[in-house]
PDB file of C-alpha atoms in Angstrom:
ATOM      1  CA  MET A 430    -150.579  42.981 122.075  1.00  0.00           C
ATOM      2  CA  LYS A 431    -152.567  46.029 121.408  1.00  0.00           C
ATOM      3  CA  GLY A 432    -150.520  49.098 120.786  1.00  0.00           C
ATOM      4  CA  GLN A 433    -147.145  47.190 120.678  1.00  0.00           C
ATOM      5  CA  GLU A 434    -145.689  49.407 118.037  1.00  0.00           C
ATOM      6  CA  TRP A 435    -146.793  52.673 119.655  1.00  0.00           C
ATOM      7  CA  TYR A 436    -145.332  51.812 122.936  1.00  0.00           C
ATOM      8  CA  GLN A 437    -142.010  50.972 121.498  1.00  0.00           C
ATOM      9  CA  ALA A 438    -141.695  54.265 119.613  1.00  0.00           C
ATOM     10  CA  THR A 439    -138.701  56.265 121.059  1.00  0.00           C
ATOM     11  CA  GLU A 440    -140.768  59.590 121.284  1.00  0.00           C
ATOM     12  CA  VAL A 441    -143.382  57.946 123.251  1.00  0.00           C
ATOM     13  CA  ALA A 442    -140.912  56.370 125.784  1.00  0.00           C
ATOM     14  CA  GLU A 443    -139.068  59.697 126.272  1.00  0.00           C
ATOM     15  CA  GLU A 444    -142.613  61.444 127.270  1.00  0.00           C
ATOM     16  CA  TYR A 445    -144.384  58.566 128.830  1.00  0.00           C
ATOM     17  CA  GLU A 446    -144.256  59.600 132.325  1.00  0.00           C
ATOM     18  CA  GLU A 447    -144.219  63.334 131.868  1.00  0.00           C
ATOM     19  CA  LYS A 448    -147.694  62.946 130.036  1.00  0.00           C
ATOM     20  CA  ARG A 449    -149.086  60.425 132.231  1.00  0.00           C
ATOM     21  CA  PHE A 450    -147.795  61.364 135.851  1.00  0.00           C
ATOM     22  CA  SER A 451    -147.591  65.137 135.932  1.00  0.00           C
ATOM     23  CA  ARG A 452    -150.449  67.133 136.912  1.00  0.00           C
ATOM     24  CA  GLY A 453    -153.240  65.277 138.425  1.00  0.00           C
ATOM     25  CA  GLY A 454    -151.569  62.069 137.370  1.00  0.00           C
ATOM     26  CA  ARG A 455    -149.167  62.360 140.377  1.00  0.00           C
ATOM     27  CA  LEU A 456    -152.098  60.914 142.336  1.00  0.00           C
ATOM     28  CA  ILE A 457    -152.365  58.040 140.133  1.00  0.00           C
ATOM     29  CA  ASP A 458    -148.607  57.297 140.405  1.00  0.00           C
ATOM     30  CA  ARG A 459    -148.710  57.364 144.207  1.00  0.00           C
ATOM     31  CA  ARG A 460    -151.660  55.331 144.571  1.00  0.00           C
ATOM     32  CA  GLU A 461    -150.457  52.543 142.103  1.00  0.00           C
ATOM     33  CA  LYS A 462    -147.071  52.487 143.762  1.00  0.00           C
ATOM     34  CA  GLN A 463    -148.742  52.048 147.085  1.00  0.00           C
ATOM     35  CA  ALA A 464    -150.894  49.257 145.780  1.00  0.00           C
ATOM     36  CA  VAL A 465    -147.715  47.377 144.578  1.00  0.00           C
ATOM     37  CA  LEU A 466    -146.060  47.928 147.976  1.00  0.00           C
ATOM     38  CA  ASP A 467    -149.033  46.640 149.848  1.00  0.00           C
ATOM     39  CA  ALA A 468    -149.461  43.732 147.889  1.00  0.00           C
ATOM     40  CA  LEU A 469    -145.714  42.527 147.733  1.00  0.00           C
ATOM     41  CA  ALA A 470    -145.062  43.512 151.454  1.00  0.00           C
ATOM     42  CA  PRO A 471    -142.526  42.602 152.814  1.00  0.00           C
ATOM     43  CA  VAL A 472    -140.524  43.657 149.576  1.00  0.00           C
ATOM     44  CA  ASP A 473    -136.762  43.575 151.299  1.00  0.00           C
ATOM     45  CA  GLU A 474    -134.851  40.717 149.643  1.00  0.00           C
ATOM     46  CA  LYS A 475    -137.675  39.435 148.118  1.00  0.00           C
ATOM     47  CA  LYS A 476    -137.016  37.943 144.489  1.00  0.00           C
ATOM     48  CA  VAL A 477    -139.305  39.638 141.950  1.00  0.00           C
ATOM     49  CA  LEU A 478    -140.038  40.034 138.258  1.00  0.00           C
ATOM     50  CA  GLU A 479    -142.070  42.894 136.816  1.00  0.00           C
ATOM     51  CA  ILE A 480    -143.734  42.203 133.651  1.00  0.00           C
ATOM     52  CA  ALA A 481    -144.089  45.143 130.927  1.00  0.00           C
ATOM     53  CA  CYS A 482    -141.983  47.252 133.448  1.00  0.00           C
ATOM     54  CA  GLY A 483    -141.874  50.194 130.889  1.00  0.00           C
ATOM     55  CA  THR A 484    -139.938  53.059 132.175  1.00  0.00           C
ATOM     56  CA  GLY A 485    -139.108  51.343 135.388  1.00  0.00           C
ATOM     57  CA  ARG A 486    -141.154  53.326 137.869  1.00  0.00           C
ATOM     58  CA  PHE A 487    -141.977  50.341 139.943  1.00  0.00           C
ATOM     59  CA  THR A 488    -138.700  48.521 139.253  1.00  0.00           C
ATOM     60  CA  VAL A 489    -136.650  51.246 140.567  1.00  0.00           C
ATOM     61  CA  MET A 490    -139.055  51.924 143.568  1.00  0.00           C
ATOM     62  CA  LEU A 491    -138.572  48.244 144.654  1.00  0.00           C
ATOM     63  CA  ALA A 492    -134.913  48.228 144.124  1.00  0.00           C
ATOM     64  CA  GLU A 493    -134.479  51.283 146.480  1.00  0.00           C
ATOM     65  CA  ARG A 494    -136.360  49.228 149.018  1.00  0.00           C
ATOM     66  CA  GLY A 495    -134.038  46.091 148.788  1.00  0.00           C
ATOM     67  CA  THR A 496    -136.026  44.095 146.434  1.00  0.00           C
ATOM     68  CA  ASP A 497    -133.851  41.702 144.232  1.00  0.00           C
ATOM     69  CA  ILE A 498    -135.759  42.793 141.156  1.00  0.00           C
ATOM     70  CA  VAL A 499    -135.785  42.230 137.087  1.00  0.00           C
ATOM     71  CA  GLY A 500    -137.907  44.223 134.857  1.00  0.00           C
ATOM     72  CA  LEU A 501    -138.795  42.908 131.727  1.00  0.00           C
ATOM     73  CA  ASP A 502    -140.341  44.819 128.672  1.00  0.00           C
ATOM     74  CA  ILE A 503    -140.660  44.397 124.969  1.00  0.00           C
ATOM     75  CA  SER A 504    -139.632  48.077 124.210  1.00  0.00           C
ATOM     76  CA  SER A 505    -135.950  48.873 124.118  1.00  0.00           C
ATOM     77  CA  ALA A 506    -136.808  52.648 124.353  1.00  0.00           C
ATOM     78  CA  MET A 507    -138.839  52.193 127.476  1.00  0.00           C
ATOM     79  CA  LEU A 508    -135.975  50.069 128.928  1.00  0.00           C
ATOM     80  CA  GLN A 509    -133.530  52.794 128.026  1.00  0.00           C
ATOM     81  CA  GLN A 510    -135.609  55.232 130.090  1.00  0.00           C
ATOM     82  CA  GLY A 511    -135.658  52.773 132.954  1.00  0.00           C
ATOM     83  CA  ARG A 512    -131.991  52.285 133.127  1.00  0.00           C
ATOM     84  CA  HIS A 513    -131.387  56.127 133.247  1.00  0.00           C
ATOM     85  CA  LYS A 514    -133.899  56.375 135.948  1.00  0.00           C
ATOM     86  CA  ALA A 515    -132.209  53.695 137.912  1.00  0.00           C
ATOM     87  CA  ARG A 516    -128.741  55.431 137.554  1.00  0.00           C
ATOM     88  CA  GLN A 517    -130.406  58.563 138.749  1.00  0.00           C
ATOM     89  CA  ALA A 518    -131.723  56.860 141.939  1.00  0.00           C
ATOM     90  CA  GLY A 519    -128.353  55.034 142.414  1.00  0.00           C
ATOM     91  CA  VAL A 520    -129.755  51.617 142.049  1.00  0.00           C
ATOM     92  CA  ALA A 521    -128.369  50.656 138.687  1.00  0.00           C
ATOM     93  CA  ASP A 522    -126.424  47.854 140.285  1.00  0.00           C
ATOM     94  CA  HIS A 523    -129.216  46.470 142.287  1.00  0.00           C
ATOM     95  CA  LEU A 524    -131.715  45.552 139.530  1.00  0.00           C
ATOM     96  CA  GLU A 525    -131.793  44.039 136.092  1.00  0.00           C
ATOM     97  CA  PHE A 526    -133.674  45.330 132.952  1.00  0.00           C
ATOM     98  CA  MET A 527    -134.340  42.757 130.220  1.00  0.00           C
ATOM     99  CA  ARG A 528    -135.889  42.930 126.789  1.00  0.00           C
ATOM    100  CA  GLY A 529    -138.362  40.125 126.291  1.00  0.00           C
ATOM    101  CA  ASP A 530    -141.791  38.568 125.382  1.00  0.00           C
ATOM    102  CA  ALA A 531    -144.258  38.370 128.343  1.00  0.00           C
ATOM    103  CA  GLY A 532    -145.860  35.528 126.652  1.00  0.00           C
ATOM    104  CA  ARG A 533    -142.602  33.368 126.553  1.00  0.00           C
ATOM    105  CA  LEU A 534    -140.737  34.273 129.720  1.00  0.00           C
ATOM    106  CA  PRO A 535    -136.882  33.441 129.490  1.00  0.00           C
ATOM    107  CA  PHE A 536    -136.784  32.038 133.141  1.00  0.00           C
ATOM    108  CA  PRO A 537    -137.422  28.452 134.744  1.00  0.00           C
ATOM    109  CA  ASP A 538    -140.379  27.379 136.739  1.00  0.00           C
ATOM    110  CA  ASP A 539    -140.682  28.911 140.243  1.00  0.00           C
ATOM    111  CA  HIS A 540    -137.816  31.318 139.662  1.00  0.00           C
ATOM    112  CA  PHE A 541    -139.292  34.324 141.460  1.00  0.00           C
ATOM    113  CA  ASP A 542    -141.161  34.767 144.685  1.00  0.00           C
ATOM    114  CA  ALA A 543    -143.449  37.011 143.096  1.00  0.00           C
ATOM    115  CA  VAL A 544    -144.362  38.359 139.707  1.00  0.00           C
ATOM    116  CA  PHE A 545    -146.441  41.368 139.114  1.00  0.00           C
ATOM    117  CA  ALA A 546    -147.781  43.430 136.072  1.00  0.00           C
ATOM    118  CA  MET A 547    -149.273  46.933 136.140  1.00  0.00           C
ATOM    119  CA  ARG A 548    -150.943  48.626 133.180  1.00  0.00           C
ATOM    120  CA  PHE A 549    -150.445  45.535 131.133  1.00  0.00           C
ATOM    121  CA  PHE A 550    -153.692  43.366 130.914  1.00  0.00           C
ATOM    122  CA  HIS A 551    -155.794  45.875 129.292  1.00  0.00           C
ATOM    123  CA  LEU A 552    -153.209  45.592 126.261  1.00  0.00           C
ATOM    124  CA  ALA A 553    -153.237  41.810 126.213  1.00  0.00           C
ATOM    125  CA  ASP A 554    -155.109  40.052 123.387  1.00  0.00           C
ATOM    126  CA  THR A 555    -154.707  36.541 124.846  1.00  0.00           C
ATOM    127  CA  PRO A 556    -154.634  37.357 128.697  1.00  0.00           C
ATOM    128  CA  ALA A 557    -154.665  33.703 129.911  1.00  0.00           C
ATOM    129  CA  THR A 558    -151.272  32.956 127.902  1.00  0.00           C
ATOM    130  CA  PHE A 559    -149.487  35.895 129.821  1.00  0.00           C
ATOM    131  CA  LEU A 560    -150.983  34.996 133.130  1.00  0.00           C
ATOM    132  CA  SER A 561    -150.082  31.415 132.757  1.00  0.00           C
ATOM    133  CA  GLU A 562    -146.372  32.319 132.031  1.00  0.00           C
ATOM    134  CA  MET A 563    -146.392  34.662 135.147  1.00  0.00           C
ATOM    135  CA  ARG A 564    -147.914  31.864 137.319  1.00  0.00           C
ATOM    136  CA  ARG A 565    -145.199  29.388 135.907  1.00  0.00           C
ATOM    137  CA  VAL A 566    -142.227  31.517 136.940  1.00  0.00           C
ATOM    138  CA  ALA A 567    -143.774  32.593 140.369  1.00  0.00           C
ATOM    139  CA  LYS A 568    -143.154  30.533 143.394  1.00  0.00           C
ATOM    140  CA  GLU A 569    -145.790  32.180 145.699  1.00  0.00           C
ATOM    141  CA  GLN A 570    -147.422  35.193 144.185  1.00  0.00           C
ATOM    142  CA  VAL A 571    -148.921  36.870 141.141  1.00  0.00           C
ATOM    143  CA  PHE A 572    -150.129  40.425 141.393  1.00  0.00           C
ATOM    144  CA  PHE A 573    -151.841  42.356 138.537  1.00  0.00           C
ATOM    145  CA  ASP A 574    -154.385  45.012 137.897  1.00  0.00           C
ATOM    146  CA  THR A 575    -157.187  45.332 135.420  1.00  0.00           C
ATOM    147  CA  PHE A 576    -159.374  48.272 134.049  1.00  0.00           C
ATOM    148  CA  ALA A 577    -163.045  47.414 134.767  1.00  0.00           C
ATOM    149  CA  GLY A 578    -166.059  47.217 132.496  1.00  0.00           C
ATOM    150  CA  PRO A 579    -168.579  48.466 132.902  1.00  0.00           C
ATOM    151  CA  SER A 580    -167.477  51.681 134.296  1.00  0.00           C
ATOM    152  CA  THR A 581    -166.565  55.153 133.604  1.00  0.00           C
ATOM    153  CA  ARG A 582    -163.411  53.660 131.844  1.00  0.00           C
ATOM    154  CA  SER A 583    -165.816  52.586 129.136  1.00  0.00           C
ATOM    155  CA  LEU A 584    -166.805  56.162 128.496  1.00  0.00           C
ATOM    156  CA  TYR A 585    -163.555  57.205 126.991  1.00  0.00           C
ATOM    157  CA  ASN A 586    -161.925  53.950 125.888  1.00  0.00           C
ATOM    158  CA  TRP A 587    -162.637  54.611 122.356  1.00  0.00           C
ATOM    159  CA  LEU A 588    -160.343  57.989 122.463  1.00  0.00           C
ATOM    160  CA  LEU A 589    -157.246  56.065 123.563  1.00  0.00           C
ATOM    161  CA  PRO A 590    -154.612  55.076 120.565  1.00  0.00           C
ATOM    162  CA  MET A 591    -155.192  51.504 120.894  1.00  0.00           C
ATOM    163  CA  GLY A 592    -158.262  51.187 123.205  1.00  0.00           C
ATOM    164  CA  SER A 593    -158.290  48.834 126.194  1.00  0.00           C
ATOM    165  CA  ARG A 594    -159.519  45.506 127.243  1.00  0.00           C
ATOM    166  CA  LEU A 595    -161.885  45.645 130.083  1.00  0.00           C
ATOM    167  CA  TYR A 596    -162.445  42.909 132.605  1.00  0.00           C
ATOM    168  CA  SER A 597    -165.630  42.207 134.747  1.00  0.00           C
ATOM    169  CA  PRO A 598    -165.098  40.247 137.859  1.00  0.00           C
ATOM    170  CA  ASP A 599    -166.374  37.145 136.162  1.00  0.00           C
ATOM    171  CA  ASP A 600    -163.663  37.653 133.567  1.00  0.00           C
ATOM    172  CA  VAL A 601    -160.975  37.617 136.117  1.00  0.00           C
ATOM    173  CA  GLU A 602    -162.370  34.574 137.957  1.00  0.00           C
ATOM    174  CA  LYS A 603    -162.357  32.782 134.669  1.00  0.00           C
ATOM    175  CA  LEU A 604    -158.683  33.694 134.121  1.00  0.00           C
ATOM    176  CA  LEU A 605    -157.707  32.544 137.453  1.00  0.00           C
ATOM    177  CA  ASP A 606    -159.429  29.264 137.096  1.00  0.00           C
ATOM    178  CA  GLU A 607    -157.654  28.627 133.702  1.00  0.00           C
ATOM    179  CA  THR A 608    -154.246  29.267 135.126  1.00  0.00           C
ATOM    180  CA  GLY A 609    -154.420  27.683 138.567  1.00  0.00           C
ATOM    181  CA  LEU A 610    -154.313  30.834 140.585  1.00  0.00           C
ATOM    182  CA  THR A 611    -156.060  31.541 143.831  1.00  0.00           C
ATOM    183  CA  LEU A 612    -157.425  34.917 144.721  1.00  0.00           C
ATOM    184  CA  VAL A 613    -156.171  36.143 148.055  1.00  0.00           C
ATOM    185  CA  ASP A 614    -157.242  39.862 147.910  1.00  0.00           C
ATOM    186  CA  ALA A 615    -158.918  42.304 145.540  1.00  0.00           C
ATOM    187  CA  GLU A 616    -159.034  46.164 145.680  1.00  0.00           C
ATOM    188  CA  HIS A 617    -161.351  48.123 143.550  1.00  0.00           C
ATOM    189  CA  ASP A 618    -160.579  51.811 143.127  1.00  0.00           C
ATOM    190  CA  TRP A 619    -160.911  55.080 140.875  1.00  0.00           C
ATOM    191  CA  VAL A 620    -164.573  55.818 140.091  1.00  0.00           C
ATOM    192  CA  LEU A 621    -163.285  58.591 137.579  1.00  0.00           C
ATOM    193  CA  PRO A 622    -161.011  57.266 134.853  1.00  0.00           C
ATOM    194  CA  TYR A 623    -157.341  57.990 134.894  1.00  0.00           C
ATOM    195  CA  GLY A 624    -157.722  60.187 131.833  1.00  0.00           C
ATOM    196  CA  PHE A 625    -159.696  62.770 133.781  1.00  0.00           C
ATOM    197  CA  TYR A 626    -157.001  63.254 136.453  1.00  0.00           C
ATOM    198  CA  ARG A 627    -154.393  63.659 133.823  1.00  0.00           C
ATOM    199  CA  LYS A 628    -155.997  66.520 132.356  1.00  0.00           C
ATOM    200  CA  ILE A 629    -156.454  68.681 135.508  1.00  0.00           C
ATOM    201  CA  PRO A 630    -153.862  70.230 137.980  1.00  0.00           C
ATOM    202  CA  ASP A 631    -152.783  68.271 140.862  1.00  0.00           C
ATOM    203  CA  SER A 632    -154.398  71.135 143.317  1.00  0.00           C
ATOM    204  CA  VAL A 633    -157.763  70.393 141.709  1.00  0.00           C
ATOM    205  CA  ALA A 634    -157.294  66.636 141.346  1.00  0.00           C
ATOM    206  CA  SER A 635    -156.567  66.130 144.925  1.00  0.00           C
ATOM    207  CA  PRO A 636    -160.105  67.306 146.472  1.00  0.00           C
ATOM    208  CA  ILE A 637    -161.776  65.474 143.682  1.00  0.00           C
ATOM    209  CA  ARG A 638    -159.785  62.356 144.640  1.00  0.00           C
ATOM    210  CA  ASN A 639    -160.980  62.712 148.217  1.00  0.00           C
ATOM    211  CA  VAL A 640    -164.485  62.434 146.875  1.00  0.00           C
ATOM    212  CA  ASP A 641    -163.598  59.532 144.687  1.00  0.00           C
ATOM    213  CA  GLU A 642    -162.221  57.655 147.539  1.00  0.00           C
ATOM    214  CA  THR A 643    -165.284  58.246 149.562  1.00  0.00           C
ATOM    215  CA  ILE A 644    -167.353  56.849 147.036  1.00  0.00           C
ATOM    216  CA  VAL A 645    -165.267  53.755 146.556  1.00  0.00           C
ATOM    217  CA  ASP A 646    -165.221  53.178 150.226  1.00  0.00           C
ATOM    218  CA  SER A 647    -169.079  53.212 150.044  1.00  0.00           C
ATOM    219  CA  MET A 648    -171.397  50.356 149.747  1.00  0.00           C
ATOM    220  CA  VAL A 649    -171.642  50.662 145.987  1.00  0.00           C
ATOM    221  CA  GLY A 650    -167.821  51.587 145.499  1.00  0.00           C
ATOM    222  CA  ASP A 651    -166.882  48.106 144.199  1.00  0.00           C
ATOM    223  CA  SER A 652    -169.523  48.303 141.383  1.00  0.00           C
ATOM    224  CA  LEU A 653    -168.502  51.736 140.250  1.00  0.00           C
ATOM    225  CA  ALA A 654    -164.896  51.169 140.349  1.00  0.00           C
ATOM    226  CA  SER A 655    -162.684  51.413 137.016  1.00  0.00           C
ATOM    227  CA  VAL A 656    -159.602  49.834 138.238  1.00  0.00           C
ATOM    228  CA  SER A 657    -158.934  46.592 140.188  1.00  0.00           C
ATOM    229  CA  TYR A 658    -155.952  45.215 141.815  1.00  0.00           C
ATOM    230  CA  TRP A 659    -155.686  41.399 142.126  1.00  0.00           C
ATOM    231  CA  SER A 660    -153.409  39.599 144.502  1.00  0.00           C
ATOM    232  CA  THR A 661    -153.391  35.677 143.796  1.00  0.00           C
ATOM    233  CA  ALA A 662    -151.326  32.790 145.265  1.00  0.00           C
ATOM    234  CA  VAL A 663    -149.729  29.887 143.229  1.00  0.00           C
ATOM    235  CA  GLU A 664    -151.556  26.739 144.038  1.00  0.00           C
TER     236      GLU A 664
END
């Protein structure tokens, strides 16, 4: 995995959300959470696994809505932040955080109704291995996002600590064929890359995001989008 040591650093975990989801990053957080809720709905009492849950922003959100959820991550420091967040939200008894390897999931086949991963596949050196494991432990649904290439994401990719793996629609189609998943729905979003929004105040980001959404909803939106959300069914 790209950046594995970087993500496991305690100082990165402690500052992760403050750096990425403050200022204009709040727009990103809201949109990503809505994408997960839309894809997994209805979430009440559904048994779900989140891969690479990090600090638990999706895990805790779903637990608050009645989901029976497990969050798995390789980073103990990230999981510590997630447990703290769960206690603050009053749902520590309604979810489980586990340290583990997404390439060798410690669960039997068909164990969860749905399995999802956000902000994960751009780091994957062998994405088919991870997607195959997600498919193995899911009974019904696998949901994940990818960063698109070519897109505006490509323009600043080299600035990131570990870079990102970018995916074309053909790349994702090949992945699904290799892992026995059927595409149910795809959404394409964010003409401007995440890094742009994180650098500007929320008050400035909001009107720019409105323009961004207008472009995404246009005839050329899919081809310009830098992020894609993929909802798939287990065959």
